[in-house]
Amino acid sequence: MSERVVPEGSRQRRRPTKRGAVLSEQLIVDTALRLVAQHGAEALSVRRLGAALGADPSALYRYFRNTDALLLAIADELIGKAQDGWTATGDWRSDLRSMGLRIHACYLSHPQAAVLGAYRTTGRLHETRAVERILGILRTAGFPDALAVRIYHAFVDQALAFAAQDAAALSLPPAAREKDAAVWHAVYGKLPADTHPHIAATFPLLAADMRDSGYPFALDLMLSAVEALRTRAGGGS
Amino acid sequence: MSERVVPEGSRQRRRPTKRGAVLSEQLIVDTALRLVAQHGAEALSVRRLGAALGADPSALYRYFRNTDALLLAIADELIGKAQDGWTATGDWRSDLRSMGLRIHACYLSHPQAAVLGAYRTTGRLHETRAVERILGILRTAGFPDALAVRIYHAFVDQALAFAAQDAAALSLPPAAREKDAAVWHAVYGKLPADTHPHIAATFPLLAADMRDSGYPFALDLMLSAVEALRTRAGGGS
DNA sequence: TTTACACGTCAATGGCGTTGACGTAAGGTC
DNA sequence: GACCTTACGTCAACGCCATTGACGTGTAAA
């Protein structure tokens, strides 16, 4: 069997579907994002996507080898959205900080899609750009290569992991989400001090703190530690 | 339709299956964990689990309302396993460190369950015990309550987020996982220095570092930052 | 105008979770 | 031991899923 997928660049014969849609990689990814935004991650199937596009489901296999390839394309689109309009200030700490918060915020604004792609390596355009930028921030700041790489890895994984985690919680079915939230008061608020003294002693603080994401504080902790490493490693400024 | 599931406590008629197995909630959860451990995440389906138990797949619906309930039961088992045999040394930093690494490692050994359970608040026994322990470590170390709570939150979310993230990557179908790994060499190794100078300059380091989880280093960074906070906040020792 | 083939369509395969109906054997009662 | 109730294992079916090979049509190049 010869390859079914034709790379987007060398595509020339575009033929409308029965229902008049003219397909393209971009149209498919956009439609998929819209589908997920409107009906949740579980609404994303080849069959439904085909229906939303006005095409036979199997037509998608002319554009993506399988659903996994499609997922990667969607994930990369998200990474791109997160970086749109970002510019470096030259201060490594605030640059990393803004980059991290942007990734987190962007993924949270497309929670269902984030869940699907946050742990993938796409190797696509937007991803390589992000990698290059973050590595650039660190190396320009004077971190030696080996250290810059380790920090890059920890930083990126942390941003994506928190983003995926918070996105996943956001995209639970409303019933399950409310029930999970209620557990804090229903269970933790009622634990007796003799069996759970530390929870009992801090409960109001705990319940308040757990309502928001732990990411911003975790990010600042990481950046502080990195700053300490930098001065010790002999950086200046 | 009356409820199909009978709570485990009030179960009295145990009837062997055709192939001689006597089912129970515990046996099902254990078998599911074994299935995942032996044959990978994709081996966990109701039909295969039924086969592994020597029972008709639909028999499971006498014990769990649906697969989600089954997966939550499995996840709860995981929280317990992560803490089994853990004891405090009294040194807050190494206690937090071992707790974080345990959670991470335990979740990674059952990826499928970890993915589903890591962002849920169950409020069940094992979970409250873990919360109490971690808060205890921090408060005993002298952190004031408000700070202890913020650190607790960042620490736990980070451990669970990384665990879920790495577990998700692990539970990809083998084909996709290998492809993601291969991308590092196929794409990042071939980026030219004029468009991606930082990636080109650090590629061997990058490819090597990305093979492992970023969590241990991220955890150490967090602990270092916390230690700095503690001395500044006026703790002793 | 002709020709080649890209690509949308169709039909089929084998997997999945889940459900309603059914009968059998287990347990309680006498 | 006989009888009843019903829990629960089994069967068959439904509708979903991703994926694939064959087919034919319309497009674009020659």
Short mmCIF file of C-alpha atoms (C1' of nucleotides) in Angstrom, two decimals:
data_model
loop_
_atom_site.label_atom_id
_atom_site.label_comp_id
_atom_site.label_asym_id
_atom_site.label_seq_id
_atom_site.Cartn_x
_atom_site.Cartn_y
_atom_site.Cartn_z
CA MET A 1 0.00 0.00 0.00
CA SER A 2 1.43 3.36 -0.96
CA GLU A 3 1.25 6.16 1.57
CA ARG A 4 -2.22 7.48 2.05
CA VAL A 5 -1.22 10.82 3.52
CA VAL A 6 0.07 13.57 1.26
CA PRO A 7 2.15 16.22 3.05
CA GLU A 8 0.29 19.51 3.31
CA GLY A 9 2.92 21.37 1.30
CA SER A 10 2.59 19.34 -1.87
CA ARG A 11 -1.17 19.08 -1.86
CA GLN A 12 -2.72 20.34 -5.04
CA ARG A 13 -5.95 18.67 -5.85
CA ARG A 14 -8.54 19.92 -3.45
CA ARG A 15 -11.88 18.44 -4.06
CA PRO A 16 -14.97 19.47 -2.13
CA THR A 17 -16.81 16.88 -0.12
CA LYS A 18 -20.40 15.94 -0.82
CA ARG A 19 -21.49 18.57 1.61
CA GLY A 20 -19.27 21.18 0.04
CA ALA A 21 -16.41 21.49 2.53
CA VAL A 22 -12.87 21.91 1.22
CA LEU A 23 -10.59 20.12 3.65
CA SER A 24 -7.15 21.15 4.84
CA GLU A 25 -4.91 20.29 7.73
CA GLN A 26 -5.59 23.67 9.30
CA LEU A 27 -9.35 23.40 8.91
CA ILE A 28 -9.33 19.98 10.52
CA VAL A 29 -7.28 21.12 13.52
CA ASP A 30 -9.44 24.21 14.00
CA THR A 31 -12.61 22.21 13.79
CA ALA A 32 -11.24 19.69 16.28
CA LEU A 33 -10.41 22.47 18.75
CA ARG A 34 -13.88 23.91 18.34
CA LEU A 35 -15.46 20.51 18.80
CA VAL A 36 -13.51 19.91 21.99
CA ALA A 37 -14.27 23.38 23.32
CA GLN A 38 -17.98 22.96 22.73
CA HIS A 39 -18.62 19.36 23.63
CA GLY A 40 -15.68 18.22 25.74
CA ALA A 41 -12.70 16.00 25.09
CA GLU A 42 -14.76 12.85 24.84
CA ALA A 43 -16.59 14.34 21.86
CA LEU A 44 -13.43 14.11 19.80
CA SER A 45 -13.65 11.04 17.62
CA VAL A 46 -12.86 10.54 13.99
CA ARG A 47 -16.48 9.95 13.24
CA ARG A 48 -17.74 13.05 14.97
CA LEU A 49 -14.97 15.17 13.56
CA GLY A 50 -15.87 13.94 10.09
CA ALA A 51 -19.48 14.83 10.72
CA ALA A 52 -18.56 18.29 11.98
CA LEU A 53 -16.45 18.89 8.90
CA GLY A 54 -19.13 17.63 6.56
CA ALA A 55 -16.96 14.80 5.27
CA ASP A 56 -16.71 11.05 5.50
CA PRO A 57 -14.72 10.09 8.60
CA SER A 58 -12.22 8.17 6.55
CA ALA A 59 -11.35 11.27 4.56
CA LEU A 60 -9.30 12.43 7.56
CA TYR A 61 -6.85 9.64 6.89
CA ARG A 62 -5.79 11.53 3.78
CA TYR A 63 -4.47 14.23 6.11
CA PHE A 64 -3.33 12.40 9.24
CA ARG A 65 -1.95 8.90 9.40
CA ASN A 66 -4.05 8.16 12.47
CA THR A 67 -5.75 9.88 15.39
CA ASP A 68 -2.48 10.19 17.22
CA ALA A 69 -1.00 12.34 14.47
CA LEU A 70 -4.09 14.50 14.66
CA LEU A 71 -3.69 14.86 18.42
CA LEU A 72 -0.12 16.00 18.02
CA ALA A 73 -1.20 18.64 15.54
CA ILE A 74 -3.80 19.89 18.01
CA ALA A 75 -1.27 19.95 20.83
CA ASP A 76 1.17 21.95 18.75
CA GLU A 77 -1.51 24.45 17.86
CA LEU A 78 -2.00 25.04 21.58
CA ILE A 79 1.70 25.58 22.19
CA GLY A 80 1.64 28.15 19.42
CA LYS A 81 -1.33 29.96 20.94
CA ALA A 82 0.48 30.13 24.27
CA GLN A 83 3.41 31.99 22.74
CA ASP A 84 1.53 34.35 20.45
CA GLY A 85 2.73 37.86 21.11
CA TRP A 86 5.26 36.92 23.77
CA THR A 87 8.45 38.97 23.75
CA ALA A 88 11.60 38.75 25.84
CA THR A 89 12.43 41.53 28.29
CA GLY A 90 16.01 40.42 28.79
CA ASP A 91 15.50 39.64 32.48
CA TRP A 92 15.71 35.86 32.64
CA ARG A 93 13.66 35.46 35.75
CA SER A 94 10.69 37.50 34.65
CA ASP A 95 10.91 36.03 31.15
CA LEU A 96 10.71 32.49 32.47
CA ARG A 97 7.96 33.51 34.82
CA SER A 98 5.81 35.06 32.13
CA MET A 99 6.43 32.14 29.81
CA GLY A 100 5.35 29.67 32.47
CA LEU A 101 2.24 31.58 33.41
CA ARG A 102 1.28 31.98 29.74
CA ILE A 103 1.54 28.27 29.06
CA HIS A 104 -0.51 27.54 32.15
CA ALA A 105 -3.17 30.11 31.33
CA CYS A 106 -3.45 29.12 27.68
CA TYR A 107 -3.89 25.46 28.45
CA LEU A 108 -6.51 26.28 31.05
CA SER A 109 -8.49 28.20 28.46
CA HIS A 110 -8.72 25.04 26.35
CA PRO A 111 -8.90 22.49 29.13
CA GLN A 112 -10.20 19.55 27.21
CA ALA A 113 -7.63 19.93 24.46
CA ALA A 114 -4.84 20.44 26.97
CA VAL A 115 -5.61 17.13 28.59
CA LEU A 116 -5.16 15.39 25.28
CA GLY A 117 -1.78 16.81 24.36
CA ALA A 118 0.15 18.16 27.31
CA TYR A 119 2.42 15.17 27.70
CA ARG A 120 3.34 14.64 24.06
CA THR A 121 6.47 15.57 22.16
CA THR A 122 5.24 16.87 18.85
CA GLY A 123 8.47 17.96 17.19
CA ARG A 124 6.39 20.46 15.27
CA LEU A 125 6.97 24.11 14.50
CA HIS A 126 5.51 25.79 17.56
CA GLU A 127 7.10 23.33 19.94
CA THR A 128 10.63 23.73 18.62
CA ARG A 129 10.22 27.50 18.79
CA ALA A 130 9.25 27.30 22.45
CA VAL A 131 12.18 25.03 23.27
CA GLU A 132 14.58 27.34 21.50
CA ARG A 133 13.25 30.38 23.34
CA ILE A 134 13.45 28.88 26.80
CA LEU A 135 16.91 27.46 26.25
CA GLY A 136 17.91 30.86 24.91
CA ILE A 137 16.71 32.64 28.03
CA LEU A 138 18.78 30.33 30.23
CA ARG A 139 21.96 30.31 28.17
CA THR A 140 21.85 34.05 27.65
CA ALA A 141 21.54 34.43 31.41
CA GLY A 142 24.86 32.69 31.74
CA PHE A 143 23.90 29.21 32.88
CA PRO A 144 26.43 26.64 31.64
CA ASP A 145 24.94 24.29 29.06
CA ALA A 146 24.55 21.21 31.23
CA LEU A 147 22.76 23.17 33.92
CA ALA A 148 20.67 25.12 31.43
CA VAL A 149 19.40 21.85 30.00
CA ARG A 150 18.44 20.43 33.37
CA ILE A 151 16.65 23.60 34.35
CA TYR A 152 14.90 23.76 30.99
CA HIS A 153 13.63 20.25 31.50
CA ALA A 154 12.37 20.84 35.02
CA PHE A 155 10.78 24.14 34.06
CA VAL A 156 8.93 22.88 31.01
CA ASP A 157 7.76 19.68 32.60
CA GLN A 158 6.53 21.57 35.61
CA ALA A 159 4.57 24.05 33.50
CA LEU A 160 3.01 21.35 31.37
CA ALA A 161 2.33 19.02 34.28
CA PHE A 162 0.51 21.68 36.30
CA ALA A 163 -1.31 22.86 33.20
CA ALA A 164 -2.50 19.36 32.39
CA GLN A 165 -3.45 18.70 35.98
CA ASP A 166 -5.47 21.88 36.42
CA ALA A 167 -7.00 21.45 32.98
CA ALA A 168 -8.03 17.92 33.83
CA ALA A 169 -9.75 19.06 37.00
CA LEU A 170 -11.52 21.79 35.03
CA SER A 171 -12.76 19.41 32.41
CA LEU A 172 -14.35 16.91 34.73
CA PRO A 173 -18.08 16.55 34.23
CA PRO A 174 -19.68 19.26 36.39
CA ALA A 175 -21.23 16.73 38.75
CA ALA A 176 -17.89 15.11 39.56
CA ARG A 177 -16.14 18.49 39.85
CA GLU A 178 -18.61 19.84 42.38
CA LYS A 179 -18.47 16.63 44.34
CA ASP A 180 -14.68 16.75 44.46
CA ALA A 181 -14.78 20.36 45.64
CA ALA A 182 -17.39 19.60 48.28
CA VAL A 183 -15.15 16.91 49.75
CA TRP A 184 -12.96 19.60 51.25
CA HIS A 185 -15.68 20.83 53.51
CA ALA A 186 -17.60 17.58 53.89
CA VAL A 187 -14.59 15.49 54.89
CA TYR A 188 -11.56 17.61 55.73
CA GLY A 189 -13.56 20.18 57.66
CA LYS A 190 -14.91 17.48 59.95
CA LEU A 191 -11.77 15.54 60.80
CA PRO A 192 -11.30 15.51 64.59
CA ALA A 193 -8.20 17.08 66.10
CA ASP A 194 -7.18 13.94 67.94
CA THR A 195 -6.73 11.82 64.82
CA HIS A 196 -5.76 14.60 62.37
CA PRO A 197 -4.33 17.45 64.46
CA HIS A 198 -2.49 19.23 61.66
CA ILE A 199 -5.47 19.27 59.30
CA ALA A 200 -7.77 20.42 62.08
CA ALA A 201 -5.38 23.20 63.09
CA THR A 202 -5.03 24.62 59.60
CA PHE A 203 -8.35 23.81 58.01
CA PRO A 204 -9.59 27.29 57.13
CA LEU A 205 -6.24 28.19 55.56
CA LEU A 206 -6.18 24.86 53.76
CA ALA A 207 -9.66 25.11 52.30
CA ALA A 208 -8.97 28.64 51.08
CA ASP A 209 -5.59 27.80 49.56
CA MET A 210 -6.75 24.68 47.74
CA ARG A 211 -9.31 26.62 45.76
CA ASP A 212 -6.64 28.05 43.45
CA SER A 213 -3.89 26.41 41.49
CA GLY A 214 -0.65 25.74 43.30
CA TYR A 215 1.33 26.55 40.17
CA PRO A 216 2.21 30.23 40.64
CA PHE A 217 3.78 29.56 44.04
CA ALA A 218 5.51 26.40 42.83
CA LEU A 219 6.89 28.35 39.88
CA ASP A 220 8.25 31.08 42.13
CA LEU A 221 9.86 28.49 44.37
CA MET A 222 11.55 26.94 41.37
CA LEU A 223 12.77 30.29 40.09
CA SER A 224 14.17 31.19 43.50
CA ALA A 225 16.10 27.96 43.66
CA VAL A 226 17.40 28.51 40.16
CA GLU A 227 18.54 31.99 41.07
CA ALA A 228 20.45 30.57 44.00
CA LEU A 229 22.08 28.02 41.70
CA ARG A 230 23.08 30.76 39.32
CA THR A 231 24.88 32.92 41.83
CA ARG A 232 26.64 29.86 43.18
CA ALA A 233 27.57 28.72 39.65
CA GLY A 234 29.39 32.00 39.23
CA GLY A 235 26.94 34.07 37.19
CA GLY A 236 27.15 37.82 37.59
CA SER A 237 24.66 40.71 37.38
CA MET B 1 -34.33 -1.09 37.15
CA SER B 2 -33.09 -1.76 40.66
CA GLU B 3 -29.44 -1.16 41.46
CA ARG B 4 -27.18 -3.74 39.96
CA VAL B 5 -24.30 -3.18 42.35
CA VAL B 6 -24.43 -4.63 45.86
CA PRO B 7 -22.11 -2.94 48.37
CA GLU B 8 -19.20 -5.16 49.31
CA GLY B 9 -20.15 -5.20 52.99
CA SER B 10 -23.56 -6.79 52.55
CA ARG B 11 -22.55 -9.35 49.99
CA GLN B 12 -23.39 -12.88 51.05
CA ARG B 13 -24.00 -15.12 48.11
CA ARG B 14 -20.72 -15.83 46.45
CA ARG B 15 -21.10 -18.05 43.49
CA PRO B 16 -18.16 -19.33 41.50
CA THR B 17 -17.93 -18.52 37.81
CA LYS B 18 -17.92 -21.17 35.14
CA ARG B 19 -14.17 -21.26 35.34
CA GLY B 20 -14.19 -21.53 39.11
CA ALA B 21 -13.20 -18.04 40.25
CA VAL B 22 -14.92 -16.50 43.26
CA LEU B 23 -15.18 -12.79 42.64
CA SER B 24 -14.80 -9.95 45.10
CA GLU B 25 -14.10 -6.23 44.91
CA GLN B 26 -10.60 -6.80 46.20
CA LEU B 27 -9.85 -9.60 43.76
CA ILE B 28 -11.02 -7.46 40.85
CA VAL B 29 -8.89 -4.48 41.88
CA ASP B 30 -5.84 -6.68 42.43
CA THR B 31 -6.29 -8.44 39.13
CA ALA B 32 -6.66 -5.09 37.36
CA LEU B 33 -3.43 -3.83 38.88
CA ARG B 34 -1.65 -7.02 37.89
CA LEU B 35 -3.02 -6.80 34.37
CA VAL B 36 -1.74 -3.25 33.98
CA ALA B 37 1.62 -4.11 35.47
CA GLN B 38 2.13 -7.17 33.29
CA HIS B 39 0.65 -6.25 29.96
CA GLY B 40 0.72 -2.49 29.89
CA ALA B 41 -1.91 0.14 30.26
CA GLU B 42 -3.79 -0.72 27.09
CA ALA B 43 -4.53 -4.20 28.43
CA LEU B 44 -7.03 -2.82 30.92
CA SER B 45 -10.49 -3.20 29.46
CA VAL B 46 -13.60 -4.68 30.94
CA ARG B 47 -13.48 -7.53 28.50
CA ARG B 48 -9.86 -8.41 29.14
CA LEU B 49 -10.28 -8.00 32.88
CA GLY B 50 -13.19 -10.40 32.73
CA ALA B 51 -11.08 -12.88 30.81
CA ALA B 52 -8.21 -12.56 33.30
CA LEU B 53 -10.61 -13.20 36.16
CA GLY B 54 -12.18 -16.16 34.43
CA ALA B 55 -15.59 -14.51 34.37
CA ASP B 56 -17.96 -12.96 31.92
CA PRO B 57 -17.07 -9.28 31.42
CA SER B 58 -20.53 -8.18 32.44
CA ALA B 59 -20.11 -9.83 35.84
CA LEU B 60 -17.96 -6.85 36.82
CA TYR B 61 -21.03 -4.66 36.73
CA ARG B 62 -22.25 -6.50 39.80
CA TYR B 63 -19.32 -4.95 41.65
CA PHE B 64 -18.75 -1.56 40.02
CA ARG B 65 -21.32 0.72 38.47
CA ASN B 66 -19.02 1.43 35.51
CA THR B 67 -15.35 1.53 34.56
CA ASP B 68 -14.89 4.92 36.18
CA ALA B 69 -15.91 3.55 39.56
CA LEU B 70 -13.51 0.68 39.04
CA LEU B 71 -10.65 3.02 38.18
CA LEU B 72 -11.32 5.16 41.25
CA ALA B 73 -11.17 2.09 43.43
CA ILE B 74 -7.86 1.21 41.82
CA ALA B 75 -6.55 4.75 42.34
CA ASP B 76 -7.47 4.64 46.01
CA GLU B 77 -5.50 1.44 46.35
CA LEU B 78 -2.54 3.28 44.81
CA ILE B 79 -2.52 6.08 47.38
CA GLY B 80 -2.29 3.46 50.06
CA LYS B 81 0.50 1.57 48.34
CA ALA B 82 2.54 4.76 47.98
CA GLN B 83 2.62 5.20 51.73
CA ASP B 84 2.96 1.60 52.80
CA GLY B 85 5.89 1.28 55.12
CA TRP B 86 6.86 4.92 55.00
CA THR B 87 8.18 6.30 58.27
CA ALA B 88 9.35 9.75 59.27
CA THR B 89 13.02 10.31 60.02
CA GLY B 90 12.44 13.67 61.66
CA ASP B 91 14.45 15.55 59.05
CA TRP B 92 11.81 17.52 57.18
CA ARG B 93 13.72 17.83 53.95
CA SER B 94 14.52 14.18 53.49
CA ASP B 95 11.04 13.22 54.67
CA LEU B 96 9.38 15.40 52.06
CA ARG B 97 11.80 14.16 49.47
CA SER B 98 11.14 10.50 50.13
CA MET B 99 7.40 11.09 50.24
CA GLY B 100 7.48 12.86 46.87
CA LEU B 101 9.62 10.23 45.22
CA ARG B 102 7.42 7.44 46.61
CA ILE B 103 4.25 8.97 45.25
CA HIS B 104 5.89 9.49 41.89
CA ALA B 105 7.32 5.99 41.68
CA CYS B 106 4.18 4.28 42.86
CA TYR B 107 1.97 6.07 40.38
CA LEU B 108 4.37 5.28 37.56
CA SER B 109 4.12 1.59 38.29
CA HIS B 110 0.38 1.72 37.56
CA PRO B 111 0.14 4.40 34.91
CA GLN B 112 -3.41 3.89 33.73
CA ALA B 113 -4.86 4.20 37.19
CA ALA B 114 -2.62 7.13 38.02
CA VAL B 115 -3.83 9.12 35.04
CA LEU B 116 -7.42 8.86 36.12
CA GLY B 117 -6.95 9.32 39.82
CA ALA B 118 -4.24 11.94 40.18
CA TYR B 119 -6.48 14.99 39.94
CA ARG B 120 -9.38 13.69 41.99
CA THR B 121 -10.05 14.50 45.60
CA THR B 122 -11.33 11.31 47.13
CA GLY B 123 -11.43 12.30 50.77
CA ARG B 124 -10.89 8.67 51.67
CA LEU B 125 -8.72 7.13 54.29
CA HIS B 126 -5.37 6.94 52.54
CA GLU B 127 -5.68 10.43 51.17
CA THR B 128 -6.41 12.12 54.47
CA ARG B 129 -3.54 10.22 56.05
CA ALA B 130 -1.13 11.56 53.45
CA VAL B 131 -2.35 15.13 53.90
CA GLU B 132 -1.97 14.89 57.65
CA ARG B 133 1.53 13.52 57.36
CA ILE B 134 2.82 16.15 54.98
CA LEU B 135 1.30 19.01 56.94
CA GLY B 136 2.80 17.47 60.05
CA ILE B 137 6.27 17.39 58.56
CA LEU B 138 6.07 21.07 57.70
CA ARG B 139 4.53 22.31 60.94
CA THR B 140 6.88 20.25 63.06
CA ALA B 141 9.77 21.76 61.12
CA GLY B 142 8.63 25.15 62.36
CA PHE B 143 6.92 26.65 59.35
CA PRO B 144 4.15 29.02 60.39
CA ASP B 145 0.70 27.71 59.47
CA ALA B 146 -0.01 30.00 56.53
CA LEU B 147 3.32 29.17 54.92
CA ALA B 148 3.06 25.49 55.73
CA VAL B 149 -0.25 25.35 53.90
CA ARG B 150 1.07 27.07 50.81
CA ILE B 151 4.09 24.80 50.69
CA TYR B 152 1.93 21.75 51.27
CA HIS B 153 -0.23 22.74 48.34
CA ALA B 154 2.67 23.37 45.97
CA PHE B 155 4.42 20.18 47.05
CA VAL B 156 1.44 17.88 46.68
CA ASP B 157 0.22 19.36 43.43
CA GLN B 158 3.69 19.12 41.98
CA ALA B 159 4.13 15.51 42.99
CA LEU B 160 0.74 14.52 41.61
CA ALA B 161 1.08 16.62 38.49
CA PHE B 162 4.44 15.13 37.57
CA ALA B 163 3.23 11.66 38.47
CA ALA B 164 0.18 12.04 36.26
CA GLN B 165 2.21 13.53 33.46
CA ASP B 166 4.87 10.84 33.46
CA ALA B 167 2.25 8.15 33.91
CA ALA B 168 0.32 9.48 30.95
CA ALA B 169 3.41 9.33 28.79
CA LEU B 170 4.04 5.78 29.98
CA SER B 171 0.53 4.64 29.24
CA LEU B 172 0.62 5.69 25.62
CA PRO B 173 0.38 2.84 23.17
CA PRO B 174 3.94 1.59 22.63
CA ALA B 175 3.99 2.83 19.06
CA ALA B 176 3.23 6.41 20.05
CA ARG B 177 5.66 6.30 22.94
CA GLU B 178 8.53 5.18 20.78
CA LYS B 179 7.68 7.77 18.22
CA ASP B 180 7.70 10.55 20.80
CA ALA B 181 11.10 9.40 21.97
CA ALA B 182 12.38 9.17 18.41
CA VAL B 183 11.30 12.75 17.71
CA TRP B 184 14.20 13.98 19.78
CA HIS B 185 16.70 12.57 17.38
CA ALA B 186 14.66 12.78 14.20
CA VAL B 187 13.67 16.42 14.62
CA TYR B 188 15.65 18.17 17.34
CA GLY B 189 18.92 16.56 16.30
CA LYS B 190 18.56 17.96 12.81
CA LEU B 191 17.62 21.58 13.50
CA PRO B 192 20.21 23.88 11.89
CA ALA B 193 22.25 26.20 14.06
CA ASP B 194 21.19 29.31 12.20
CA THR B 195 17.50 28.99 13.00
CA HIS B 196 17.78 27.17 16.35
CA PRO B 197 21.23 27.98 17.77
CA HIS B 198 20.48 27.05 21.37
CA ILE B 199 19.01 23.67 20.53
CA ALA B 200 21.85 22.92 18.15
CA ALA B 201 24.45 23.87 20.74
CA THR B 202 23.05 21.68 23.49
CA PHE B 203 21.48 18.83 21.56
CA PRO B 204 23.39 15.87 23.00
CA LEU B 205 22.81 17.08 26.55
CA LEU B 206 19.16 17.74 25.75
CA ALA B 207 18.46 14.36 24.23
CA ALA B 208 20.12 12.61 27.16
CA ASP B 209 18.34 14.65 29.82
CA MET B 210 14.87 14.34 28.31
CA ARG B 211 14.95 10.57 28.53
CA ASP B 212 14.26 10.66 32.26
CA SER B 213 11.61 12.41 34.29
CA GLY B 214 12.28 15.99 35.26
CA TYR B 215 10.64 15.42 38.63
CA PRO B 216 13.60 14.57 40.88
CA PHE B 217 15.43 17.74 39.93
CA ALA B 218 12.28 19.85 40.13
CA LEU B 219 11.62 18.41 43.57
CA ASP B 220 15.11 19.26 44.77
CA LEU B 221 14.76 22.78 43.43
CA MET B 222 11.52 23.18 45.33
CA LEU B 223 13.02 21.84 48.54
CA SER B 224 16.00 24.17 48.24
CA ALA B 225 13.72 27.15 47.83
CA VAL B 226 11.66 26.03 50.79
CA GLU B 227 14.78 25.69 52.89
CA ALA B 228 15.76 29.24 52.02
CA LEU B 229 12.28 30.41 53.00
CA ARG B 230 12.59 28.64 56.30
CA THR B 231 15.86 30.18 57.38
CA ARG B 232 14.56 33.59 56.33
CA ALA B 233 11.31 33.02 58.18
CA GLY B 234 13.34 32.59 61.34
CA GLY B 235 13.44 28.81 61.77
CA GLY B 236 16.45 27.40 63.53
CA SER B 237 18.52 24.22 63.28
"C1'" DT C 1 -8.54 16.72 -25.16
"C1'" DT C 2 -6.72 13.37 -23.00
"C1'" DT C 3 -4.73 11.10 -19.18
"C1'" DA C 4 -3.29 9.94 -14.49
"C1'" DC C 5 -4.07 9.86 -9.99
"C1'" DA C 6 -5.53 12.32 -5.61
"C1'" DC C 7 -8.86 12.05 -2.61
"C1'" DG C 8 -13.67 11.62 -1.03
"C1'" DT C 9 -16.76 7.68 -0.30
"C1'" DC C 10 -18.40 3.15 0.85
"C1'" DA C 11 -18.48 -1.04 3.24
"C1'" DA C 12 -16.52 -4.06 6.32
"C1'" DT C 13 -13.68 -5.71 10.36
"C1'" DG C 14 -12.86 -6.35 15.01
"C1'" DG C 15 -12.54 -3.96 19.15
"C1'" DC C 16 -14.88 -1.45 22.99
"C1'" DG C 17 -18.43 -0.37 27.27
"C1'" DT C 18 -22.78 -1.26 28.68
"C1'" DT C 19 -27.53 -3.27 29.36
"C1'" DG C 20 -31.76 -6.32 29.71
"C1'" DA C 21 -33.31 -10.89 30.08
"C1'" DC C 22 -32.63 -15.28 31.91
"C1'" DG C 23 -31.81 -19.23 34.79
"C1'" DT C 24 -29.43 -21.39 38.39
"C1'" DA C 25 -27.74 -22.19 42.70
"C1'" DA C 26 -27.08 -20.25 47.22
"C1'" DG C 27 -29.10 -19.05 51.75
"C1'" DG C 28 -32.76 -18.45 54.80
"C1'" DT C 29 -36.89 -20.53 56.75
"C1'" DC C 30 -39.78 -24.10 58.27
"C1'" DG D 1 -35.33 -32.13 53.62
"C1'" DA D 2 -38.46 -28.98 51.03
"C1'" DC D 3 -39.50 -24.54 49.58
"C1'" DC D 4 -38.91 -19.83 48.37
"C1'" DT D 5 -36.38 -15.68 47.14
"C1'" DT D 6 -33.10 -13.48 44.87
"C1'" DA D 7 -28.07 -12.53 43.98
"C1'" DC D 8 -25.25 -12.93 40.51
"C1'" DG D 9 -22.95 -15.20 36.54
"C1'" DT D 10 -24.04 -15.63 31.63
"C1'" DC D 11 -25.74 -14.62 27.10
"C1'" DA D 12 -26.84 -11.82 23.35
"C1'" DA D 13 -27.35 -7.59 21.59
"C1'" DC D 14 -26.69 -2.45 20.86
"C1'" DG D 15 -24.21 1.35 19.35
"C1'" DC D 16 -19.97 3.34 19.60
"C1'" DC D 17 -14.99 3.40 18.21
"C1'" DA D 18 -10.50 3.46 14.77
"C1'" DT D 19 -8.90 1.78 10.75
"C1'" DT D 20 -8.48 -0.19 6.00
"C1'" DG D 21 -9.09 -1.78 0.99
"C1'" DA D 22 -11.58 -1.00 -3.06
"C1'" DC D 23 -13.76 2.09 -5.98
"C1'" DG D 24 -14.80 5.85 -9.04
"C1'" DT D 25 -14.93 10.65 -9.97
"C1'" DG D 26 -13.35 15.11 -10.78
"C1'" DT D 27 -9.19 17.81 -11.12
"C1'" DA D 28 -5.12 19.50 -12.99
"C1'" DA D 29 -1.42 18.81 -15.83
"C1'" DA D 30 0.30 17.62 -20.50
#
